[in-house]
PDB file of C-alpha atoms and ligand atoms in Angstrom:
ATOM      1  CA  MET A1031      15.407 -15.384   8.525  1.00  0.00           C
ATOM      2  CA  ILE A1032      11.348 -17.265   9.450  1.00  0.00           C
ATOM      3  CA  PRO A1033      11.303 -16.953  13.047  1.00  0.00           C
ATOM      4  CA  VAL A1034      10.178 -21.595  14.212  1.00  0.00           C
ATOM      5  CA  ALA A1035       6.949 -19.828  16.078  1.00  0.00           C
ATOM      6  CA  LEU A1036       5.340 -17.765  12.675  1.00  0.00           C
ATOM      7  CA  ASP A1037       2.814 -19.969  12.095  1.00  0.00           C
ATOM      8  CA  MET A1038       2.344 -21.030   8.782  1.00  0.00           C
ATOM      9  CA  SER A1039      -0.953 -21.260   8.326  1.00  0.00           C
ATOM     10  CA  ARG A1040      -2.133 -18.295   9.816  1.00  0.00           C
ATOM     11  CA  VAL A1041      -0.792 -16.288   7.898  1.00  0.00           C
ATOM     12  CA  PRO A1042      -2.935 -12.736   6.729  1.00  0.00           C
ATOM     13  CA  GLN A1043      -3.884 -12.657   3.793  1.00  0.00           C
ATOM     14  CA  HIS A1044      -3.791  -8.633   2.982  1.00  0.00           C
ATOM     15  CA  VAL A1045      -1.059  -6.945   5.293  1.00  0.00           C
ATOM     16  CA  ALA A1046      -1.348  -2.978   4.859  1.00  0.00           C
ATOM     17  CA  CYS A1047       2.101  -0.955   5.649  1.00  0.00           C
ATOM     18  CA  VAL A1048       2.438   3.187   5.394  1.00  0.00           C
ATOM     19  CA  MET A1049       6.289   3.529   4.142  1.00  0.00           C
ATOM     20  CA  ASP A1050       6.235   6.432   6.676  1.00  0.00           C
ATOM     21  CA  GLY A1051       9.472   7.718   8.041  1.00  0.00           C
ATOM     22  CA  ASN A1052      11.666   8.547   5.057  1.00  0.00           C
ATOM     23  CA  GLY A1053      12.318  12.391   5.750  1.00  0.00           C
ATOM     24  CA  ARG A1054      14.121  11.725   9.263  1.00  0.00           C
ATOM     25  CA  TRP A1055      15.731   8.895   8.530  1.00  0.00           C
ATOM     26  CA  ALA A1056      17.364  11.137   6.188  1.00  0.00           C
ATOM     27  CA  GLN A1057      17.401  14.134   7.930  1.00  0.00           C
ATOM     28  CA  ALA A1058      19.013  12.257  11.180  1.00  0.00           C
ATOM     29  CA  GLN A1059      22.296  11.763   9.095  1.00  0.00           C
ATOM     30  CA  GLY A1060      22.265  14.806   7.966  1.00  0.00           C
ATOM     31  CA  MET A1061      21.090  13.809   4.175  1.00  0.00           C
ATOM     32  CA  ALA A1062      19.018  15.140   2.050  1.00  0.00           C
ATOM     33  CA  ARG A1063      14.804  14.619   2.689  1.00  0.00           C
ATOM     34  CA  THR A1064      15.040  13.085  -0.475  1.00  0.00           C
ATOM     35  CA  GLU A1065      17.388  10.256   0.242  1.00  0.00           C
ATOM     36  CA  GLY A1066      15.661   9.065   2.143  1.00  0.00           C
ATOM     37  CA  HIS A1067      13.353   8.723  -0.313  1.00  0.00           C
ATOM     38  CA  ALA A1068      15.839   6.889  -2.652  1.00  0.00           C
ATOM     39  CA  ALA A1069      16.704   4.335   0.857  1.00  0.00           C
ATOM     40  CA  GLY A1070      13.258   3.649   1.220  1.00  0.00           C
ATOM     41  CA  GLU A1071      13.755   1.314  -2.200  1.00  0.00           C
ATOM     42  CA  GLU A1072      15.735  -1.979  -0.298  1.00  0.00           C
ATOM     43  CA  ALA A1073      13.393  -1.830   2.633  1.00  0.00           C
ATOM     44  CA  LEU A1074      10.056  -2.608   0.233  1.00  0.00           C
ATOM     45  CA  PHE A1075      12.304  -5.054  -2.010  1.00  0.00           C
ATOM     46  CA  ASP A1076      13.010  -6.800   1.178  1.00  0.00           C
ATOM     47  CA  THR A1077       9.546  -6.479   2.480  1.00  0.00           C
ATOM     48  CA  VAL A1078       7.851  -8.198  -0.905  1.00  0.00           C
ATOM     49  CA  GLU A1079      10.684 -10.831  -1.175  1.00  0.00           C
ATOM     50  CA  GLY A1080       9.216 -11.377   2.668  1.00  0.00           C
ATOM     51  CA  ALA A1081       5.746 -10.970   2.212  1.00  0.00           C
ATOM     52  CA  GLN A1082       6.136 -13.696  -0.475  1.00  0.00           C
ATOM     53  CA  GLU A1083       8.557 -16.316   1.813  1.00  0.00           C
ATOM     54  CA  ILE A1084       5.649 -16.965   4.202  1.00  0.00           C
ATOM     55  CA  GLY A1085       2.831 -16.718   1.586  1.00  0.00           C
ATOM     56  CA  ILE A1086       1.273 -12.849   2.278  1.00  0.00           C
ATOM     57  CA  ARG A1087      -1.366 -12.635  -0.914  1.00  0.00           C
ATOM     58  CA  TRP A1088      -1.421  -9.489  -1.139  1.00  0.00           C
ATOM     59  CA  LEU A1089       0.625  -6.015   0.089  1.00  0.00           C
ATOM     60  CA  THR A1090      -0.422  -2.150  -0.292  1.00  0.00           C
ATOM     61  CA  VAL A1091       2.107  -0.519   0.308  1.00  0.00           C
ATOM     62  CA  PHE A1092       0.747   3.339   0.542  1.00  0.00           C
ATOM     63  CA  ALA A1093       3.773   5.154  -2.149  1.00  0.00           C
ATOM     64  CA  PHE A1094       1.903   8.902  -2.471  1.00  0.00           C
ATOM     65  CA  SER A1095      -1.470  10.638  -1.146  1.00  0.00           C
ATOM     66  CA  THR A1096      -3.507  12.833  -1.959  1.00  0.00           C
ATOM     67  CA  GLU A1097      -2.411  14.757   0.867  1.00  0.00           C
ATOM     68  CA  ASN A1098       1.665  14.657  -0.683  1.00  0.00           C
ATOM     69  CA  TRP A1099       0.689  17.546  -3.382  1.00  0.00           C
ATOM     70  CA  LYS A1100       1.371  20.088  -0.171  1.00  0.00           C
ATOM     71  CA  ARG A1101       5.255  19.008   0.262  1.00  0.00           C
ATOM     72  CA  PRO A1102       7.400  21.675  -1.818  1.00  0.00           C
ATOM     73  CA  PRO A1103       7.586  21.109  -5.535  1.00  0.00           C
ATOM     74  CA  GLU A1104      11.077  19.671  -5.856  1.00  0.00           C
ATOM     75  CA  GLU A1105       9.841  16.505  -3.367  1.00  0.00           C
ATOM     76  CA  VAL A1106       6.902  15.828  -5.472  1.00  0.00           C
ATOM     77  CA  LYS A1107       8.738  15.975  -8.486  1.00  0.00           C
ATOM     78  CA  PHE A1108      11.717  13.984  -6.670  1.00  0.00           C
ATOM     79  CA  LEU A1109       8.881  11.424  -5.711  1.00  0.00           C
ATOM     80  CA  MET A1110       6.774  11.472  -9.109  1.00  0.00           C
ATOM     81  CA  GLU A1111      10.565  10.529 -10.886  1.00  0.00           C
ATOM     82  CA  PHE A1112      11.495   8.450  -8.509  1.00  0.00           C
ATOM     83  CA  ASN A1113       8.410   5.765  -8.350  1.00  0.00           C
ATOM     84  CA  GLU A1114       8.130   5.618 -12.259  1.00  0.00           C
ATOM     85  CA  SER A1115      11.908   5.613 -12.212  1.00  0.00           C
ATOM     86  CA  LEU A1116      11.815   2.430  -9.621  1.00  0.00           C
ATOM     87  CA  LEU A1117       8.730   0.569 -12.032  1.00  0.00           C
ATOM     88  CA  VAL A1118      11.518   1.074 -15.380  1.00  0.00           C
ATOM     89  CA  ARG A1119      14.473  -0.334 -13.179  1.00  0.00           C
ATOM     90  CA  ARG A1120      12.263  -3.089 -11.330  1.00  0.00           C
ATOM     91  CA  SER A1121       8.942  -4.363 -12.728  1.00  0.00           C
ATOM     92  CA  HIS A1122      10.631  -6.720 -15.129  1.00  0.00           C
ATOM     93  CA  GLU A1123      12.308  -9.031 -11.762  1.00  0.00           C
ATOM     94  CA  LEU A1124       9.218  -8.589  -9.660  1.00  0.00           C
ATOM     95  CA  HIS A1125       7.337  -9.999 -12.773  1.00  0.00           C
ATOM     96  CA  GLU A1126      10.219 -12.809 -13.056  1.00  0.00           C
ATOM     97  CA  ARG A1127       9.501 -13.856  -8.872  1.00  0.00           C
ATOM     98  CA  ASP A1128       5.478 -14.020 -10.192  1.00  0.00           C
ATOM     99  CA  VAL A1129       4.450 -10.732  -8.688  1.00  0.00           C
ATOM    100  CA  ARG A1130       1.310  -9.248 -10.072  1.00  0.00           C
ATOM    101  CA  ILE A1131       1.693  -5.490  -9.813  1.00  0.00           C
ATOM    102  CA  ARG A1132      -1.660  -3.235  -9.009  1.00  0.00           C
ATOM    103  CA  PHE A1133      -2.030   0.415  -8.240  1.00  0.00           C
ATOM    104  CA  VAL A1134      -5.143   2.444  -6.676  1.00  0.00           C
ATOM    105  CA  GLY A1135      -5.106   5.522  -6.359  1.00  0.00           C
ATOM    106  CA  ARG A1136      -6.541   9.345  -8.063  1.00  0.00           C
ATOM    107  CA  ARG A1137      -5.081   8.086 -11.885  1.00  0.00           C
ATOM    108  CA  ASN A1138      -7.243  11.632 -13.922  1.00  0.00           C
ATOM    109  CA  TRP A1139      -6.157  13.526 -11.514  1.00  0.00           C
ATOM    110  CA  ARG A1140      -2.454  15.743 -11.239  1.00  0.00           C
ATOM    111  CA  VAL A1141      -0.674  12.205 -11.813  1.00  0.00           C
ATOM    112  CA  PRO A1142       1.643  13.029 -15.396  1.00  0.00           C
ATOM    113  CA  LYS A1143       0.767  10.909 -18.171  1.00  0.00           C
ATOM    114  CA  ARG A1144       4.361   9.438 -18.713  1.00  0.00           C
ATOM    115  CA  VAL A1145       4.234   7.787 -14.717  1.00  0.00           C
ATOM    116  CA  LEU A1146       0.566   6.947 -15.907  1.00  0.00           C
ATOM    117  CA  ARG A1147       2.145   4.749 -18.708  1.00  0.00           C
ATOM    118  CA  ARG A1148       4.498   2.942 -16.410  1.00  0.00           C
ATOM    119  CA  MET A1149       2.083   2.153 -14.031  1.00  0.00           C
ATOM    120  CA  ASP A1150      -0.349   0.619 -17.011  1.00  0.00           C
ATOM    121  CA  GLU A1151       2.983  -1.463 -18.433  1.00  0.00           C
ATOM    122  CA  ALA A1152       3.578  -3.298 -15.630  1.00  0.00           C
ATOM    123  CA  VAL A1153       0.786  -4.123 -14.294  1.00  0.00           C
ATOM    124  CA  ASP A1154       0.146  -5.258 -18.461  1.00  0.00           C
ATOM    125  CA  LEU A1155       3.176  -7.015 -17.464  1.00  0.00           C
ATOM    126  CA  THR A1156       2.523  -8.832 -14.505  1.00  0.00           C
ATOM    127  CA  GLN A1157      -1.594  -9.167 -14.838  1.00  0.00           C
ATOM    128  CA  HIS A1158      -1.377 -13.406 -15.272  1.00  0.00           C
ATOM    129  CA  ASN A1159       1.063 -13.918 -12.191  1.00  0.00           C
ATOM    130  CA  SER A1160      -0.678 -16.207 -10.010  1.00  0.00           C
ATOM    131  CA  GLY A1161       1.700 -14.707  -6.589  1.00  0.00           C
ATOM    132  CA  MET A1162       1.747 -12.310  -4.471  1.00  0.00           C
ATOM    133  CA  THR A1163       0.443  -9.356  -5.615  1.00  0.00           C
ATOM    134  CA  LEU A1164       2.105  -5.947  -4.287  1.00  0.00           C
ATOM    135  CA  ASN A1165      -1.122  -3.646  -4.629  1.00  0.00           C
ATOM    136  CA  ILE A1166       0.746   0.792  -4.811  1.00  0.00           C
ATOM    137  CA  ALA A1167      -1.739   3.003  -3.621  1.00  0.00           C
ATOM    138  CA  PHE A1168      -0.245   6.363  -5.157  1.00  0.00           C
ATOM    139  CA  ASN A1169      -1.431   9.230  -5.306  1.00  0.00           C
ATOM    140  CA  TYR A1170      -3.924   8.110  -3.210  1.00  0.00           C
ATOM    141  CA  GLY A1171      -6.670   8.907  -0.101  1.00  0.00           C
ATOM    142  CA  GLY A1172      -9.285   6.591   1.622  1.00  0.00           C
ATOM    143  CA  ARG A1173     -11.657   9.712   1.223  1.00  0.00           C
ATOM    144  CA  ALA A1174     -11.087  10.223  -1.853  1.00  0.00           C
ATOM    145  CA  GLU A1175     -11.378   6.897  -3.026  1.00  0.00           C
ATOM    146  CA  ILE A1176     -15.025   6.825  -1.419  1.00  0.00           C
ATOM    147  CA  ILE A1177     -16.737   9.620  -3.314  1.00  0.00           C
ATOM    148  CA  ASP A1178     -15.453   8.773  -6.266  1.00  0.00           C
ATOM    149  CA  ALA A1179     -16.517   5.662  -5.896  1.00  0.00           C
ATOM    150  CA  VAL A1180     -20.015   7.201  -4.357  1.00  0.00           C
ATOM    151  CA  LYS A1181     -20.113   9.420  -7.501  1.00  0.00           C
ATOM    152  CA  GLU A1182     -19.525   5.902 -10.001  1.00  0.00           C
ATOM    153  CA  MET A1183     -22.818   4.778  -8.916  1.00  0.00           C
ATOM    154  CA  ILE A1184     -24.534   8.050  -9.186  1.00  0.00           C
ATOM    155  CA  ASP A1185     -23.518   8.576 -12.818  1.00  0.00           C
ATOM    156  CA  ASP A1186     -24.563   4.047 -13.186  1.00  0.00           C
ATOM    157  CA  GLY A1187     -27.848   5.178 -12.036  1.00  0.00           C
ATOM    158  CA  VAL A1188     -27.650   2.377  -8.652  1.00  0.00           C
ATOM    159  CA  GLN A1189     -30.890   2.470  -6.880  1.00  0.00           C
ATOM    160  CA  ILE A1190     -30.967   3.373  -3.705  1.00  0.00           C
ATOM    161  CA  ASP A1191     -32.338   0.577  -2.073  1.00  0.00           C
ATOM    162  CA  ARG A1192     -29.408  -2.114  -4.844  1.00  0.00           C
ATOM    163  CA  ILE A1193     -26.620   0.113  -2.155  1.00  0.00           C
ATOM    164  CA  ASP A1194     -25.459  -1.994   0.684  1.00  0.00           C
ATOM    165  CA  GLU A1195     -21.221  -2.744   1.043  1.00  0.00           C
ATOM    166  CA  ARG A1196     -21.338  -5.676  -1.256  1.00  0.00           C
ATOM    167  CA  THR A1197     -22.159  -2.535  -3.928  1.00  0.00           C
ATOM    168  CA  LEU A1198     -19.625   0.014  -2.783  1.00  0.00           C
ATOM    169  CA  GLU A1199     -16.721  -2.191  -2.043  1.00  0.00           C
ATOM    170  CA  ARG A1200     -17.651  -3.306  -5.760  1.00  0.00           C
ATOM    171  CA  TYR A1201     -17.302   0.969  -6.892  1.00  0.00           C
ATOM    172  CA  LEU A1202     -13.821   1.208  -5.137  1.00  0.00           C
ATOM    173  CA  TYR A1203     -10.923   1.304  -7.042  1.00  0.00           C
ATOM    174  CA  ASP A1204     -10.245  -2.419  -6.848  1.00  0.00           C
ATOM    175  CA  SER A1205     -13.171  -3.519  -6.118  1.00  0.00           C
ATOM    176  CA  ALA A1206     -11.440  -7.741  -6.011  1.00  0.00           C
ATOM    177  CA  MET A1207      -8.667  -5.896  -2.704  1.00  0.00           C
ATOM    178  CA  PRO A1208      -9.665  -7.791   0.353  1.00  0.00           C
ATOM    179  CA  ASP A1209      -9.761  -5.822   2.892  1.00  0.00           C
ATOM    180  CA  VAL A1210      -6.480  -5.468   5.291  1.00  0.00           C
ATOM    181  CA  ASP A1211      -6.012  -7.661   8.256  1.00  0.00           C
ATOM    182  CA  LEU A1212      -2.839  -6.140   9.225  1.00  0.00           C
ATOM    183  CA  LEU A1213      -2.387  -2.506   9.038  1.00  0.00           C
ATOM    184  CA  ILE A1214       1.756  -1.208   9.892  1.00  0.00           C
ATOM    185  CA  ARG A1215       2.389   2.087  10.370  1.00  0.00           C
ATOM    186  CA  THR A1216       7.091   2.954  10.486  1.00  0.00           C
ATOM    187  CA  SER A1217       8.334   5.688  12.308  1.00  0.00           C
ATOM    188  CA  GLY A1218       6.225   5.850  15.568  1.00  0.00           C
ATOM    189  CA  GLU A1219       3.255   7.911  14.555  1.00  0.00           C
ATOM    190  CA  HIS A1220       0.085   6.805  15.128  1.00  0.00           C
ATOM    191  CA  ARG A1221      -2.998   7.616  13.052  1.00  0.00           C
ATOM    192  CA  LEU A1222      -4.433   6.473   9.448  1.00  0.00           C
ATOM    193  CA  SER A1223      -3.188   9.129   7.484  1.00  0.00           C
ATOM    194  CA  ASN A1224      -5.987   9.095   4.773  1.00  0.00           C
ATOM    195  CA  PHE A1225      -4.643   5.426   4.214  1.00  0.00           C
ATOM    196  CA  LEU A1226      -7.807   2.815   2.903  1.00  0.00           C
ATOM    197  CA  LEU A1227     -10.494   4.054   5.293  1.00  0.00           C
ATOM    198  CA  TRP A1228     -12.898   1.093   4.025  1.00  0.00           C
ATOM    199  CA  GLN A1229     -10.670  -1.854   3.398  1.00  0.00           C
ATOM    200  CA  ILE A1230      -9.381  -1.644   7.443  1.00  0.00           C
ATOM    201  CA  ALA A1231     -12.808  -1.488   8.821  1.00  0.00           C
ATOM    202  CA  TYR A1232     -11.678  -4.675  10.975  1.00  0.00           C
ATOM    203  CA  SER A1233      -7.378  -4.450  10.609  1.00  0.00           C
ATOM    204  CA  GLU A1234      -4.774  -4.791  13.326  1.00  0.00           C
ATOM    205  CA  LEU A1235      -3.347  -2.309  13.682  1.00  0.00           C
ATOM    206  CA  LEU A1236       0.973  -2.611  14.344  1.00  0.00           C
ATOM    207  CA  PHE A1237       3.229   0.519  15.157  1.00  0.00           C
ATOM    208  CA  THR A1238       7.017  -0.039  15.217  1.00  0.00           C
ATOM    209  CA  GLU A1239       9.204   2.842  16.164  1.00  0.00           C
ATOM    210  CA  THR A1240      11.492   1.528  13.286  1.00  0.00           C
ATOM    211  CA  LEU A1241      11.661   4.243  10.621  1.00  0.00           C
ATOM    212  CA  TRP A1242      10.856   3.331   7.074  1.00  0.00           C
ATOM    213  CA  PRO A1243      14.493   2.285   4.959  1.00  0.00           C
ATOM    214  CA  ASP A1244      14.923   0.453   8.096  1.00  0.00           C
ATOM    215  CA  PHE A1245      12.508  -1.613   7.811  1.00  0.00           C
ATOM    216  CA  ARG A1246      12.980  -5.205   6.555  1.00  0.00           C
ATOM    217  CA  ARG A1247      11.982  -8.862   6.260  1.00  0.00           C
ATOM    218  CA  ASN A1248      12.055  -9.513  10.574  1.00  0.00           C
ATOM    219  CA  ASP A1249      10.235  -6.600  10.917  1.00  0.00           C
ATOM    220  CA  LEU A1250       7.967  -7.771   8.769  1.00  0.00           C
ATOM    221  CA  TYR A1251       8.379 -11.467  10.932  1.00  0.00           C
ATOM    222  CA  ASP A1252       8.212 -10.160  14.407  1.00  0.00           C
ATOM    223  CA  ALA A1253       4.275  -7.984  13.478  1.00  0.00           C
ATOM    224  CA  ILE A1254       2.653 -10.467  11.827  1.00  0.00           C
ATOM    225  CA  LEU A1255       3.773 -12.855  15.449  1.00  0.00           C
ATOM    226  CA  GLU A1256       2.607  -9.740  16.923  1.00  0.00           C
ATOM    227  CA  TYR A1257      -0.337 -10.700  15.080  1.00  0.00           C
ATOM    228  CA  GLN A1258      -1.361 -14.478  15.585  1.00  0.00           C
ATOM    229  CA  ALA A1259      -0.799 -13.180  19.211  1.00  0.00           C
ATOM    230  CA  ARG A1260      -3.949 -11.030  18.636  1.00  0.00           C
ATOM    231  CA  ASP A1261      -7.647 -11.877  19.246  1.00  0.00           C
ATOM    232  CA  ARG A1262     -10.152 -10.628  16.677  1.00  0.00           C
ATOM    233  CA  ARG A1263     -14.206 -10.671  16.872  1.00  0.00           C
ATOM    234  CA  PHE A1264     -15.712  -8.685  14.599  1.00  0.00           C
ATOM    235  CA  GLY A1265     -17.728  -7.120  16.886  1.00  0.00           C
ATOM    236  CA  GLY A1266     -18.626 -11.511  18.244  1.00  0.00           C
ATOM    237  CA  LEU A1267     -17.362 -13.529  20.609  1.00  0.00           C
ATOM    238  CA  ASN A1268     -14.799 -16.488  20.275  1.00  0.00           C
ATOM    239  CA  PRO A1269     -15.199 -19.878  21.666  1.00  0.00           C
TER     240      PRO A1269
HETATM  241  C1  IPE B 687       6.807   8.289   3.706  1.00  0.00           C
HETATM  242  O1  IPE B 687       8.168   9.086   4.808  1.00  0.00           O
HETATM  243  C2  IPE B 687       7.303   8.700   2.376  1.00  0.00           C
HETATM  244  C3  IPE B 687       6.483   9.421   0.879  1.00  0.00           C
HETATM  245  C4  IPE B 687       5.303  10.168   3.001  1.00  0.00           C
HETATM  246  C5  IPE B 687       5.899  10.130  -0.203  1.00  0.00           C
HETATM  247  P1  IPE B 687       7.769  11.317   5.001  1.00  0.00           P
HETATM  248  O2  IPE B 687       8.801  11.238   3.946  1.00  0.00           O
HETATM  249  O3  IPE B 687       6.249  11.217   5.249  1.00  0.00           O
HETATM  250  O4  IPE B 687       9.330  11.165   5.615  1.00  0.00           O
HETATM  251  P2  IPE B 687       8.793  11.952   6.844  1.00  0.00           P
HETATM  252  O5  IPE B 687       8.285  11.346   8.016  1.00  0.00           O
HETATM  253  O6  IPE B 687       9.001  13.446   6.722  1.00  0.00           O
HETATM  254  O7  IPE B 687       9.557  11.347   8.428  1.00  0.00           O
HETATM  255  C1  IPE B 688       1.515   8.964   4.784  1.00  0.00           C
HETATM  256  O1  IPE B 688       2.435   9.819   5.383  1.00  0.00           O
HETATM  257  C2  IPE B 688       1.593   8.753   2.495  1.00  0.00           C
HETATM  258  C3  IPE B 688       3.121   7.823   3.029  1.00  0.00           C
HETATM  259  C4  IPE B 688       3.747   6.637   3.247  1.00  0.00           C
HETATM  260  C5  IPE B 688       3.083   8.333   1.566  1.00  0.00           C
HETATM  261  P1  IPE B 688       2.207  11.051   5.526  1.00  0.00           P
HETATM  262  O2  IPE B 688       4.532  11.244   5.671  1.00  0.00           O
HETATM  263  O3  IPE B 688       2.018  11.591   4.348  1.00  0.00           O
HETATM  264  O4  IPE B 688       1.801  11.508   6.731  1.00  0.00           O
HETATM  265  P2  IPE B 688       1.240  13.046   7.426  1.00  0.00           P
HETATM  266  O5  IPE B 688       1.332  13.815   7.193  1.00  0.00           O
HETATM  267  O6  IPE B 688       3.234  12.491   8.424  1.00  0.00           O
HETATM  268  O7  IPE B 688       0.394  11.696   8.819  1.00  0.00           O
HETATM  269 MG1   MG B 689       5.565  11.229   6.612  1.00  0.00          MG
END
């Protein structure tokens, strides 16, 4: 249920989530780490529904980082196949709910062609939807994103005196993506792990002990309540 104290007129426009703690969740129950990733699916879909219910326009979730390739090959393989199957199984449902699916991340490095194809299909299917945007950070690294943007700017011959924040933003993976208002990380880790470095310059950060597979829309609402109690100043002063 949406808490009565939640101010529907001050819902963050863009919420980002580091969906962390899947492995520990599984291990705590004597299961394989991969079971935790599978259990994260319900958490994700409940969070998407909850976000839509309160009118969040952008939800960006960290699904696979450029550093996650360091994991054992079986886990990497599982994650690739799991994300692929999730797209196949659930993109129509998201489409029916008017969700627009997008991706940020490095496309031309390591991700199997098959997975890229599924990603493109999901993006194409949902491209005209005007409900919430579910933005999936896949093979994503914040530093890689900035490097890729700089390379493209140079490639385009952008003149030095034309380079400002707006210009660089146009070269990020999704130039239409707004800055993040609220960043949530689950599992009690207090770090960014190379997520959205540029876009979180002025985000409110919220860390919760809840492991991702246990996260539900109520946890999202709690996070929004805390967000609404904060005083965002952006370097200035509020009256
Ligand atoms: C997050 O859960 C999912 C991915 C990184 C793909 P983890 O797999 O990092 O789970 P923990 O942090 O080891 O518990
Ligand atoms: C960040 O979590 C990446 C994702 C949730 C996809 P990690 O579990 O990979 O981060 P570290 O290794 O604890 O910093
Ligand atoms: Mg982790």
